Amino acid sequence: MPDTTPRGLTRLAFGGDYNPEQWPESVWQEDVRLMREAGVTMVSVGIFSWALLEPAPGSYDFGWLDRILDLLHDNGIRVDLATPTVVPPAWFYRAHPEALPVTADGTRLAFGSRGAICHSNADYRTAAANITTQLAERYAGHPALALWHVHNEYGVPVSACYCDSCAAHFRRWLATEYGTVDAVNEAWGTAFWGQRYAGFEQIDPPRTTPTVGNPGQALDYKRFADATMRENFVAERDIMHRLAPGVPVTTNFMTALSQCDSIDYWAWGREVDLVTNDHYLITDGRRTHVNLAMAADLTRSVAGGAPWLLLEHSTSGVNWQPRNPAKAPGQMARNSLAHVARGSEGAMFFQWRQSRRGAEKFHSAMVPHGGTDTRVWREVVELGASLDSLTTIRGTRTTADVAVLWDWHSWWAQNLQWRPSEDHDPRERADAFYEALYDRHLTVDFAHPEADLSRYPLVVVPALYLMTEAAGRNLTRYVEGGGTLVVSYFSGIVDEHDAVHEGGCPGPLRDVLGLTVEEFSPLLRDQSVRIAGPEGSELTGDVWTEFVVPRGAETVWTYADGLTAGHPAVTRHHLGQGTAWYLSTRLGADGLDALLGWAIEDAGMSTRADLPRDVEVLRRTGESGSYLFAINHTASDVKVPMDAHGTELLTGERAVGRLPVPAGAVRVVRLDG
């Protein structure tokens, strides 16, 4: 089995994307001096350097890369060495213009950005394999090499191409997946609107059509595009495994639901040796630290609970959002250590030195335009020292309390056209349920719907429009075995081909929930309904209602007005040794908190009522011990109750009873025993 720990890295990873080719060599010595001052342990090199490494077809120039790797090694800095296959050179596109991707409406995108790749193109695949082979043969034994980094952020900005090469590749993929064209016709329901195919050669990608096209075809094309990118990753990875055994291979994910929606990270997590992730705060007015926590939990879950690595985030503001505020003093360290608390083996950035030219010159960096006499640089140095003091946590794992089910295939299917309401957003529901659990101070693992859930007392399903029969059986077994399940509306509706399950909604969830849904009744924009509960209590729902018919479930809350007045809004079903809750409308934060409170009680769980809002407490445990992370996102000092004693690693102070955590600060306690 390939190694999963960066070779030769004995501390937490701290550094960033290093692009020395943007600077004269006279700057390089200054760079490594500053890296040592900041406590940098690893940098990523070569991500965008194909045009320099291969300035003409088959003509290679590795001299500058030799010198920079030697310089980094001489200064004790490990290297995450990239294959530059995200940016084929201009000469390549001149020779192979058909390698540029084509949009669904037939527009061929132009050279001049990044990631402009048709992943089905044979010439691209050959060229990528060639440059990857050259790098592996030359640097497999280099003493600085810690990690191979294939490509960059697959799926961003282009995941699917609709050219003729992709059409031919899609037909081959369908033949492998389905065997016969009749099976494709059955899966896609091509009898509707007379879309039946007599042979694979008649099938094209889902290009722009006069009105909505076939949803089964569109869903499969998303799967095909994801699988095609993954084929290319695996091809490069296998070259590295063959020529540089013992060095782990990764590619940087973007697991946050706010950042990438075209990659099935459950599948990709099985292909990399080490899961790594890029995360950037989305400044849309939300509590950005909650989105960060969710992305970190999702990344750890994709890694199967194993330690992972934050390969990119920002020291301060980014440059690609409509408004890009700076991070507040102390926020960079707090963000970094929050990722570490949730399983990352370090904190790395894009990028080391802020660019003077190009599209990202206003993106913050470890060394800003203002140099070392800046707040950002001083905070970078402080963070390096903090991470160095946490070396012993390497290899430990974050402990989770509950599971949230998530499936990228369901997200893809849900987001196709002509659904009952455009206001229902599965990402919004996932965010809302996660935030409600976060505010209950519960640590979340994400899980695939067919995964083993037996270790979780509570499982939450925010939005699973697509659900297989196997997933339904899995959830039934989970509840029968004593688990507590919470399911939100419009889940269990279709199978893996986007066909509505036979027997009525919610398909494979009917038995475990003890009900059927006879009809959806989405609400109009700005419309809401009142929901009456026990002892005169009342909630408000919006976006969605349903005509729910209990078939064993008890009604807990009832619609008090609207078209569904008198019908169940929230139900509870006892099955075997467990309980399943169903919510048929969209509740706000207060309603979700109330619902989850009941479910938590059913699950026999306790929550941290002694913690203020926006104060996180997490644990990492392993052979080196147990570590408590306390993260204060508020503007007030707090004291966190502890059930054990220990030593606070960032200050060296003893922690007994109540742990003081200043406003905006992080504390990490190595617990005794």
XYZ file of C-alpha atoms in Angstrom:
673
model
C 0.000 0.000 0.000
C 1.449 3.437 -0.929
C 2.683 5.705 1.848
C 0.231 8.382 2.943
C 2.593 10.646 4.885
C 4.780 13.144 3.006
C 8.236 11.598 2.844
C 10.737 13.079 5.285
C 8.272 15.544 6.835
C 8.659 15.272 10.604
C 6.556 18.285 11.591
C 3.195 19.660 10.560
C 3.174 21.009 7.013
C 3.498 24.784 6.870
C 4.195 26.762 3.717
C 2.480 27.363 0.437
C 2.557 27.352 -3.352
C 6.016 28.573 -4.292
C 6.358 30.001 -7.788
C 10.017 31.042 -8.045
C 9.702 31.274 -11.839
C 7.827 34.561 -11.321
C 10.937 36.128 -9.792
C 14.613 36.593 -10.707
C 16.975 34.127 -9.103
C 18.374 36.927 -6.966
C 15.137 36.735 -4.951
C 15.393 32.989 -4.286
C 18.007 33.230 -1.544
C 15.880 35.832 0.213
C 12.868 33.544 -0.131
C 14.474 30.598 1.606
C 15.917 32.852 4.326
C 12.407 34.123 5.053
C 10.992 30.607 4.892
C 13.385 29.558 7.631
C 12.459 32.630 9.662
C 8.760 31.751 9.363
C 9.258 28.071 10.156
C 8.186 26.828 6.715
C 8.433 23.038 6.446
C 7.103 22.327 2.931
C 6.261 24.217 -0.279
C 4.433 23.241 -3.467
C 6.498 23.776 -6.612
C 5.927 23.598 -10.354
C 2.134 23.668 -10.563
C 1.964 26.139 -13.465
C 5.398 25.644 -15.023
C 4.871 23.375 -18.047
C 5.844 26.087 -20.547
C 9.162 26.570 -18.732
C 9.910 22.894 -18.223
C 9.095 21.996 -21.840
C 9.559 25.210 -23.876
C 9.172 23.292 -27.146
C 7.790 19.819 -27.925
C 10.173 17.225 -26.492
C 12.730 19.862 -25.452
C 13.148 20.075 -21.678
C 14.768 22.632 -19.380
C 15.046 21.409 -15.800
C 18.015 23.544 -14.784
C 16.012 26.156 -12.887
C 13.959 23.470 -11.131
C 17.135 21.566 -10.189
C 18.531 24.711 -8.597
C 15.400 25.572 -6.629
C 14.927 22.029 -5.305
C 18.568 21.877 -4.252
C 18.248 25.261 -2.542
C 15.131 24.190 -0.677
C 16.749 20.922 0.405
C 19.868 22.702 1.629
C 17.605 24.819 3.853
C 15.631 21.896 5.264
C 12.406 22.558 3.342
C 10.447 19.651 1.900
C 8.822 19.824 -1.541
C 5.378 18.940 -2.820
C 6.338 18.621 -6.497
C 3.587 19.110 -9.056
C 2.934 17.856 -12.523
C 2.036 21.046 -14.439
C -0.688 19.378 -16.478
C -3.354 21.963 -15.607
C -1.658 24.472 -17.953
C -0.523 23.024 -21.302
C 1.809 25.467 -23.111
C 0.810 27.754 -25.967
C 2.816 25.620 -28.420
C 0.716 22.604 -27.475
C -2.552 24.357 -28.320
C -1.092 25.685 -31.574
C -0.375 22.118 -32.586
C -3.566 20.656 -31.087
C -6.343 23.282 -30.979
C -8.892 20.497 -30.638
C -7.593 19.932 -27.090
C -9.338 23.137 -26.036
C -12.743 22.358 -24.470
C -16.059 23.035 -26.171
C -19.128 24.268 -24.297
C -22.588 22.702 -24.605
C -23.590 25.387 -27.100
C -20.592 24.650 -29.354
C -18.216 27.446 -28.326
C -14.560 26.401 -28.203
C -12.813 28.115 -25.311
C -9.510 29.881 -25.950
C -6.001 29.619 -24.513
C -4.991 32.249 -21.975
C -6.330 31.171 -18.600
C -5.892 27.837 -16.807
C -7.575 24.464 -16.902
C -8.732 24.861 -20.521
C -8.569 21.130 -21.217
C -10.596 18.519 -23.029
C -9.832 15.554 -20.798
C -10.811 13.099 -23.552
C -8.255 14.466 -25.993
C -5.635 11.832 -26.856
C -2.916 14.381 -27.643
C -3.372 16.026 -24.245
C -3.200 12.667 -22.511
C 0.013 11.766 -24.348
C 1.654 15.121 -23.613
C 0.617 14.965 -19.943
C 2.051 11.470 -19.601
C 5.305 12.579 -21.216
C 5.943 15.560 -18.918
C 4.903 13.491 -15.896
C 7.345 10.732 -16.876
C 10.175 13.244 -17.333
C 9.554 14.713 -13.868
C 9.294 11.314 -12.192
C 12.461 9.975 -13.802
C 14.464 13.074 -12.911
C 13.265 13.776 -9.357
C 12.169 10.417 -7.904
C 15.323 10.258 -5.832
C 15.702 13.949 -5.010
C 16.191 14.347 -1.255
C 13.756 17.284 -1.051
C 10.842 15.357 -2.546
C 8.080 14.698 -0.007
C 4.924 14.452 -2.090
C 3.770 14.326 -5.709
C 1.039 16.808 -6.616
C -0.843 15.879 -9.813
C -2.504 18.670 -11.815
C -4.394 21.340 -9.832
C -7.997 21.602 -8.632
C -9.639 19.198 -11.068
C -13.087 20.410 -12.090
C -12.229 24.103 -11.746
C -12.944 26.034 -13.898
C -13.873 23.426 -16.579
C -15.073 19.907 -15.888
C -17.085 18.903 -18.962
C -16.293 19.279 -22.650
C -18.844 18.592 -25.411
C -16.603 18.150 -28.455
C -16.601 15.243 -30.911
C -13.725 13.515 -29.060
C -15.802 13.603 -25.904
C -18.814 12.290 -27.808
C -16.825 9.240 -28.948
C -15.390 8.753 -25.461
C -18.872 9.093 -23.924
C -20.181 6.322 -26.208
C -17.351 4.017 -25.121
C -18.024 4.859 -21.485
C -21.732 4.094 -21.904
C -20.947 0.780 -23.580
C -18.755 -0.176 -20.624
C -21.292 0.974 -18.036
C -24.440 -0.447 -19.642
C -23.321 -3.130 -22.089
C -26.133 -2.538 -24.607
C -27.874 0.477 -26.054
C -31.182 -1.043 -24.948
C -29.986 -0.776 -21.346
C -29.199 2.909 -21.945
C -32.671 3.461 -23.390
C -34.219 1.811 -20.337
C -32.109 3.786 -17.852
C -32.747 7.130 -19.529
C -36.422 6.526 -20.275
C -35.957 7.437 -23.931
C -39.499 6.304 -24.750
C -40.473 9.747 -23.462
C -40.441 12.400 -26.216
C -39.344 9.790 -28.777
C -35.656 9.861 -27.869
C -34.924 6.171 -28.384
C -31.491 5.220 -29.785
C -30.895 2.300 -32.144
C -27.121 2.256 -31.568
C -24.400 3.869 -29.472
C -23.214 5.819 -32.521
C -26.427 7.870 -32.375
C -25.716 9.193 -28.869
C -24.108 12.606 -28.407
C -23.263 14.605 -25.296
C -26.181 16.605 -23.834
C -25.513 19.655 -25.964
C -27.816 22.687 -26.026
C -31.326 21.679 -27.096
C -34.507 23.700 -27.815
C -35.881 22.934 -24.356
C -34.957 20.654 -21.479
C -33.069 17.562 -22.582
C -33.078 14.066 -21.148
C -32.229 14.233 -17.408
C -30.843 10.679 -17.301
C -28.436 11.553 -20.102
C -27.433 14.800 -18.383
C -26.771 12.986 -15.105
C -24.679 10.318 -16.795
C -22.666 12.985 -18.590
C -21.765 14.532 -15.251
C -20.612 11.097 -14.132
C -18.686 10.644 -17.366
C -16.941 14.026 -17.061
C -15.931 13.249 -13.481
C -14.716 9.766 -14.429
C -12.722 11.135 -17.379
C -10.831 13.596 -15.206
C -10.214 10.809 -12.726
C -8.828 8.584 -15.501
C -6.254 11.266 -16.260
C -5.323 11.633 -12.609
C -4.898 7.860 -12.261
C -2.698 7.757 -15.374
C -0.315 10.333 -13.911
C -0.489 8.787 -10.440
C 0.446 5.364 -11.792
C 3.486 6.796 -13.561
C 4.603 8.252 -10.223
C 3.969 4.993 -8.375
C 5.994 3.063 -10.946
C 8.950 5.438 -11.212
C 8.996 6.881 -7.673
C 7.756 4.164 -5.306
C 7.353 5.206 -1.705
C 6.411 8.811 -2.441
C 2.691 9.511 -1.892
C 0.658 11.061 -4.706
C -2.157 13.563 -4.247
C -4.164 16.198 -6.037
C -5.724 19.169 -4.302
C -9.469 18.806 -3.789
C -12.001 21.602 -3.290
C -14.534 19.770 -1.140
C -16.454 22.808 0.136
C -19.916 22.791 -1.415
C -19.406 26.518 -1.986
C -16.414 25.904 -4.261
C -16.800 22.861 -6.523
C -19.889 20.924 -7.593
C -18.570 18.728 -10.415
C -16.413 16.177 -8.579
C -17.517 13.011 -6.776
C -15.025 13.251 -3.947
C -16.097 9.903 -2.461
C -14.663 8.282 -5.604
C -11.596 10.532 -5.748
C -10.773 9.935 -2.083
C -10.192 6.264 -2.902
C -7.629 7.126 -5.598
C -5.239 9.521 -3.839
C -2.618 8.357 -1.361
C -3.171 11.424 0.821
C -6.331 13.548 0.750
C -5.492 17.230 0.432
C -7.846 20.186 0.152
C -7.992 23.859 -0.812
C -10.417 26.078 1.097
C -11.283 29.744 0.726
C -13.753 31.736 2.800
C -16.877 32.732 0.886
C -17.673 36.278 1.981
C -21.416 36.168 1.347
C -22.446 37.462 4.747
C -22.601 34.036 6.367
C -20.603 32.886 9.368
C -17.508 31.973 7.402
C -16.036 29.838 10.180
C -19.024 27.481 9.928
C -18.400 26.950 6.211
C -14.733 26.319 7.064
C -15.646 23.724 9.691
C -18.038 22.010 7.280
C -15.413 21.840 4.523
C -12.824 20.441 6.936
C -15.246 17.810 8.233
C -16.185 16.844 4.681
C -12.521 16.551 3.686
C -11.735 14.372 6.699
C -14.711 12.191 5.826
C -13.533 11.789 2.228
C -10.231 10.652 3.763
C -12.090 7.954 5.684
C -11.384 9.701 8.983
C -7.621 9.601 8.439
C -5.445 12.698 8.762
C -5.474 14.902 5.661
C -3.734 18.112 4.627
C -4.923 21.666 3.975
C -2.850 22.407 0.873
C -4.193 25.904 0.154
C -6.001 28.699 1.933
C -5.406 32.434 2.148
C -3.472 34.561 4.602
C -5.992 37.374 4.110
C -8.311 38.448 1.276
C -8.689 36.697 -2.060
C -9.248 38.428 -5.408
C -11.961 36.524 -7.277
C -15.126 37.365 -5.349
C -17.219 40.498 -5.960
C -15.952 41.895 -2.638
C -12.754 40.634 -1.021
C -12.288 41.857 2.553
C -9.086 41.306 4.500
C -9.020 38.841 7.358
C -9.183 40.408 10.809
C -6.102 40.304 13.042
C -5.686 36.780 14.361
C -8.187 35.281 11.914
C -5.550 33.640 9.732
C -4.180 31.619 12.658
C -7.663 30.818 13.920
C -8.728 29.585 10.466
C -5.554 27.528 10.119
C -5.838 25.869 13.517
C -9.541 25.170 12.979
C -8.568 23.025 9.981
C -5.925 21.300 12.116
C -8.478 20.647 14.866
C -10.651 18.859 12.307
C -7.875 16.587 11.098
C -5.444 18.483 8.873
C -1.754 17.696 9.272
C -0.791 21.336 8.784
C -1.806 24.561 7.091
C -0.497 25.689 3.716
C -1.362 28.688 1.583
C -1.691 30.065 -1.886
C 0.879 31.444 -2.190
C 4.338 32.145 -0.724
C 5.120 35.514 -2.322
C 2.372 37.790 -3.633
C 2.488 38.100 -7.427
C 3.194 41.464 -9.052
C 1.598 40.459 -12.346
C -1.155 38.196 -13.599
C -4.734 37.478 -12.647
C -4.089 36.849 -8.938
C -1.845 39.771 -8.041
C -4.404 41.013 -5.501
C -4.713 37.584 -3.831
C -3.020 37.673 -0.426
C 0.151 35.686 0.240
C 2.544 34.759 3.027
C 4.945 37.483 1.862
C 2.698 40.393 0.837
C 3.519 43.244 -1.518
C 4.481 45.255 1.561
C 7.146 42.738 2.558
C 8.058 41.746 6.092
C 7.107 44.989 7.864
C 3.431 44.064 7.658
C 0.760 42.579 9.891
C 0.326 39.586 7.590
C 4.004 38.651 7.717
C 4.160 38.964 11.492
C 1.119 36.726 11.802
C 2.680 34.203 9.386
C 5.773 33.956 11.604
C 3.619 33.560 14.715
C 1.568 30.820 13.046
C 4.728 28.941 12.055
C 5.829 28.887 15.680
C 2.376 27.739 16.827
C 2.297 24.853 14.363
C 5.784 23.806 15.420
C 4.565 23.510 19.012
C 1.819 21.110 17.875
C 4.111 18.544 16.244
C 3.019 15.720 18.539
C -0.561 15.754 17.208
C 0.628 14.289 13.881
C -1.196 11.075 13.107
C -4.021 11.605 15.592
C -7.645 11.564 14.458
C -10.568 13.887 15.081
C -13.443 12.384 17.058
C -16.946 12.913 15.589
C -20.381 12.704 17.228
C -22.918 12.420 14.387
C -23.097 11.662 10.666
C -24.588 13.722 7.847
C -25.309 11.854 4.620
C -24.152 13.475 1.395
C -23.892 12.232 -2.189
C -22.557 14.264 -5.101
C -24.579 12.205 -7.595
C -27.764 13.200 -5.785
C -26.675 16.854 -5.855
C -26.066 16.639 -9.604
C -29.462 15.056 -10.204
C -31.310 17.494 -7.953
C -29.808 20.474 -9.767
C -31.016 19.407 -13.200
C -33.847 21.376 -14.778
C -37.583 21.128 -14.232
C -37.785 20.233 -10.563
C -40.860 21.121 -8.480
C -39.275 24.319 -7.117
C -36.127 26.201 -8.014
C -36.102 27.548 -4.447
C -35.188 24.151 -3.000
C -31.396 24.064 -2.894
C -29.752 20.893 -1.529
C -26.574 22.788 -0.688
C -28.601 25.298 1.337
C -30.218 22.461 3.290
C -26.863 20.798 3.910
C -25.479 24.126 5.140
C -28.512 24.723 7.364
C -28.501 21.299 9.030
C -24.725 21.422 9.475
C -24.964 24.856 11.090
C -27.680 23.612 13.455
C -25.461 20.696 14.532
C -22.467 23.042 14.812
C -24.464 25.301 17.125
C -25.212 22.251 19.270
C -21.396 21.804 19.502
C -21.525 18.447 17.735
C -18.677 17.336 15.485
C -19.863 15.940 12.157
C -18.642 13.140 9.943
C -20.094 13.093 6.441
C -20.939 9.678 5.042
C -22.055 8.105 1.789
C -25.655 6.817 1.997
C -24.483 3.213 1.620
C -21.674 3.459 4.214
C -21.615 1.675 7.571
C -23.392 4.011 10.009
C -23.515 1.767 13.070
C -21.075 3.823 15.157
C -23.213 6.989 15.002
C -26.103 7.476 17.454
C -27.610 10.116 15.125
C -27.663 10.315 11.314
C -29.029 13.351 9.451
C -30.197 13.444 5.817
C -30.504 17.086 4.698
C -31.126 16.434 0.992
C -30.908 13.099 -0.818
C -33.216 13.406 -3.817
C -31.406 10.463 -5.442
C -31.225 7.347 -3.309
C -30.519 3.769 -4.298
C -32.468 0.812 -2.958
C -29.238 -0.278 -1.242
C -29.062 3.047 0.592
C -32.655 2.675 1.707
C -31.965 -0.793 3.107
C -28.879 0.578 4.827
C -30.891 3.253 6.631
C -33.598 0.773 7.578
C -30.993 -1.528 9.152
C -29.459 1.450 10.933
C -32.750 2.470 12.592
C -33.794 -1.108 13.363
C -30.449 -1.532 15.119
C -31.093 1.396 17.445
C -30.037 4.461 15.464
C -31.857 7.781 15.289
C -32.481 9.130 11.785
C -33.593 12.616 10.681
C -34.674 13.026 7.042
C -35.589 16.278 5.311
C -38.090 16.698 2.480
C -37.667 15.655 -1.182
C -35.369 12.774 -0.271
C -35.559 9.224 -1.634
C -37.415 10.353 -4.762
C -35.435 8.827 -7.657
C -33.037 5.969 -8.287
C -29.515 6.188 -9.703
C -30.894 6.873 -13.192
C -33.162 9.739 -12.069
C -36.247 7.503 -12.412
C -38.931 7.921 -9.735
C -39.009 4.870 -7.475
C -41.954 2.537 -7.953
C -44.590 2.472 -5.244
C -44.663 6.176 -4.475
C -42.506 8.627 -2.573
C -40.238 8.630 -0.659
C -39.179 5.428 -2.402
C -36.779 3.304 -0.336
C -37.472 5.487 2.724
C -41.184 4.641 2.952
C -40.769 1.784 5.423
C -38.138 3.346 7.659
C -40.097 6.621 7.891
C -43.469 4.898 8.175
C -45.243 7.145 5.671
C -45.890 8.011 2.075
C -45.854 11.388 0.348
C -48.848 11.625 -1.968
C -48.002 14.995 -3.502
C -45.472 17.802 -3.322
C -46.854 21.300 -2.776
C -44.017 23.814 -3.129
C -44.740 27.315 -1.909
C -44.537 30.493 -3.929
C -41.754 32.987 -3.359
C -42.089 34.739 0.019
C -44.964 32.421 1.005
C -44.837 30.601 4.353
C -46.944 28.268 6.473
C -47.590 27.958 10.175
C -46.868 24.638 11.857
C -48.617 23.753 15.095
C -46.971 21.536 17.675
C -47.383 20.189 21.177
C -48.595 22.465 23.972
C -49.483 25.289 21.620
C -45.979 25.684 20.196
C -45.635 26.987 16.650
C -42.989 26.982 13.908
C -42.837 28.511 10.445
C -41.956 26.741 7.205
C -41.309 28.058 3.716
C -40.304 26.917 0.198
C -41.866 23.468 0.415
C -44.805 21.484 1.833
C -46.107 17.971 1.198
C -49.233 15.895 1.571
C -47.862 13.281 3.983
C -49.858 10.155 4.856
C -48.637 8.381 8.008
C -48.402 4.591 7.696
C -47.129 3.793 11.144
C -45.494 7.139 11.927
C -46.947 9.480 14.550
C -47.651 13.127 13.732
C -45.649 15.497 15.935
C -46.249 18.824 14.147
C -49.125 19.690 11.817
C -49.589 22.290 9.086
C -51.894 24.950 10.540
C -52.645 26.765 7.292
C -52.007 26.674 3.576
C -52.982 23.990 1.080
C -51.635 21.208 3.316
C -53.430 22.421 6.478
C -54.222 19.504 8.781
C -51.562 17.237 7.271
C -48.391 16.165 9.090
C -45.388 18.474 8.852
C -43.068 16.545 11.184
C -43.428 12.833 11.950
C -41.713 10.305 14.177
C -41.577 6.565 13.535
C -40.402 3.849 15.910
C -38.842 0.950 14.029
C -37.048 -1.903 15.743
C -34.857 -0.367 18.424
C -34.548 3.058 16.771
C -36.459 6.119 15.649
C -36.831 7.956 12.326
C -37.951 11.592 12.040
C -39.286 13.172 8.839
C -39.548 16.878 8.061
C -41.696 17.832 5.057
C -41.017 21.580 4.918
C -38.096 23.970 5.166
C -37.581 25.164 8.715
C -35.418 28.066 9.777
C -32.669 27.900 12.377
C -34.996 27.845 15.418
C -37.157 25.089 13.955
C -34.182 22.939 12.988
C -32.717 23.382 16.443
C -35.981 22.213 18.019
C -36.246 19.194 15.724
C -32.639 18.181 16.278
C -33.105 18.629 20.016
C -35.810 15.952 20.020
C -33.728 13.668 17.829
C -30.680 14.106 20.049
C -32.818 13.156 23.034
C -34.026 10.048 21.192
C -30.418 9.163 20.431
C -29.472 9.413 24.101
C -26.837 12.020 23.365
C -25.706 15.022 25.367
C -24.521 18.340 23.983
C -22.300 21.088 25.341
C -24.859 23.523 26.745
C -22.018 25.033 28.798
C -20.330 26.464 25.682
C -21.141 29.859 24.143
C -22.199 30.115 20.520
C -19.242 30.246 18.116
C -16.857 28.556 20.528
C -15.671 25.216 19.155
C -14.335 22.352 21.236
C -12.910 19.330 19.408
C -10.670 16.394 20.168
C -7.919 14.619 18.283
C -6.723 11.314 19.680
C -4.082 8.768 18.773
C -0.957 6.981 19.934
C 0.671 10.239 21.040
C -2.241 11.131 23.309
C -5.498 13.053 23.390
C -5.706 16.729 22.455
C -8.475 19.230 23.133
C -8.837 22.174 20.750
C -10.820 25.213 21.941
C -11.462 27.837 19.257
C -13.049 31.158 20.180
C -14.628 32.929 17.206
C -16.234 35.582 19.437
C -15.125 39.047 20.526
C -15.205 38.093 24.223
C -12.878 36.067 26.418
C -14.350 32.722 27.475
C -13.529 29.901 29.869
C -14.129 26.403 28.530
C -15.000 23.724 31.119
C -12.696 20.703 30.917
C -13.241 17.191 32.225
C -9.483 16.511 32.367
C -6.218 18.296 33.040
C -3.320 18.898 30.703
C -0.735 21.240 29.237
C -1.681 24.010 26.817
C 0.776 23.637 23.935
C 0.691 27.176 22.494
C 1.505 28.898 25.820
C 3.084 26.075 27.833
C 0.679 26.746 30.714
C -1.106 24.094 32.768
C -4.826 23.745 32.044
C -6.995 22.738 34.966
C -10.754 22.960 35.393
C -11.723 25.851 33.135
C -9.533 26.701 30.149
C -9.221 30.457 29.456
C -9.519 31.207 25.721
C -9.097 34.894 24.828
C -11.325 36.544 22.228
C -10.448 35.315 18.735
C -7.847 32.882 20.066
C -7.180 29.139 19.948
C -5.932 26.905 22.732
C -4.693 23.315 22.370
C -4.386 21.142 25.455
C -2.496 17.884 25.538
C -4.520 15.979 28.098
C -2.838 14.034 30.889
C -3.007 10.287 30.964
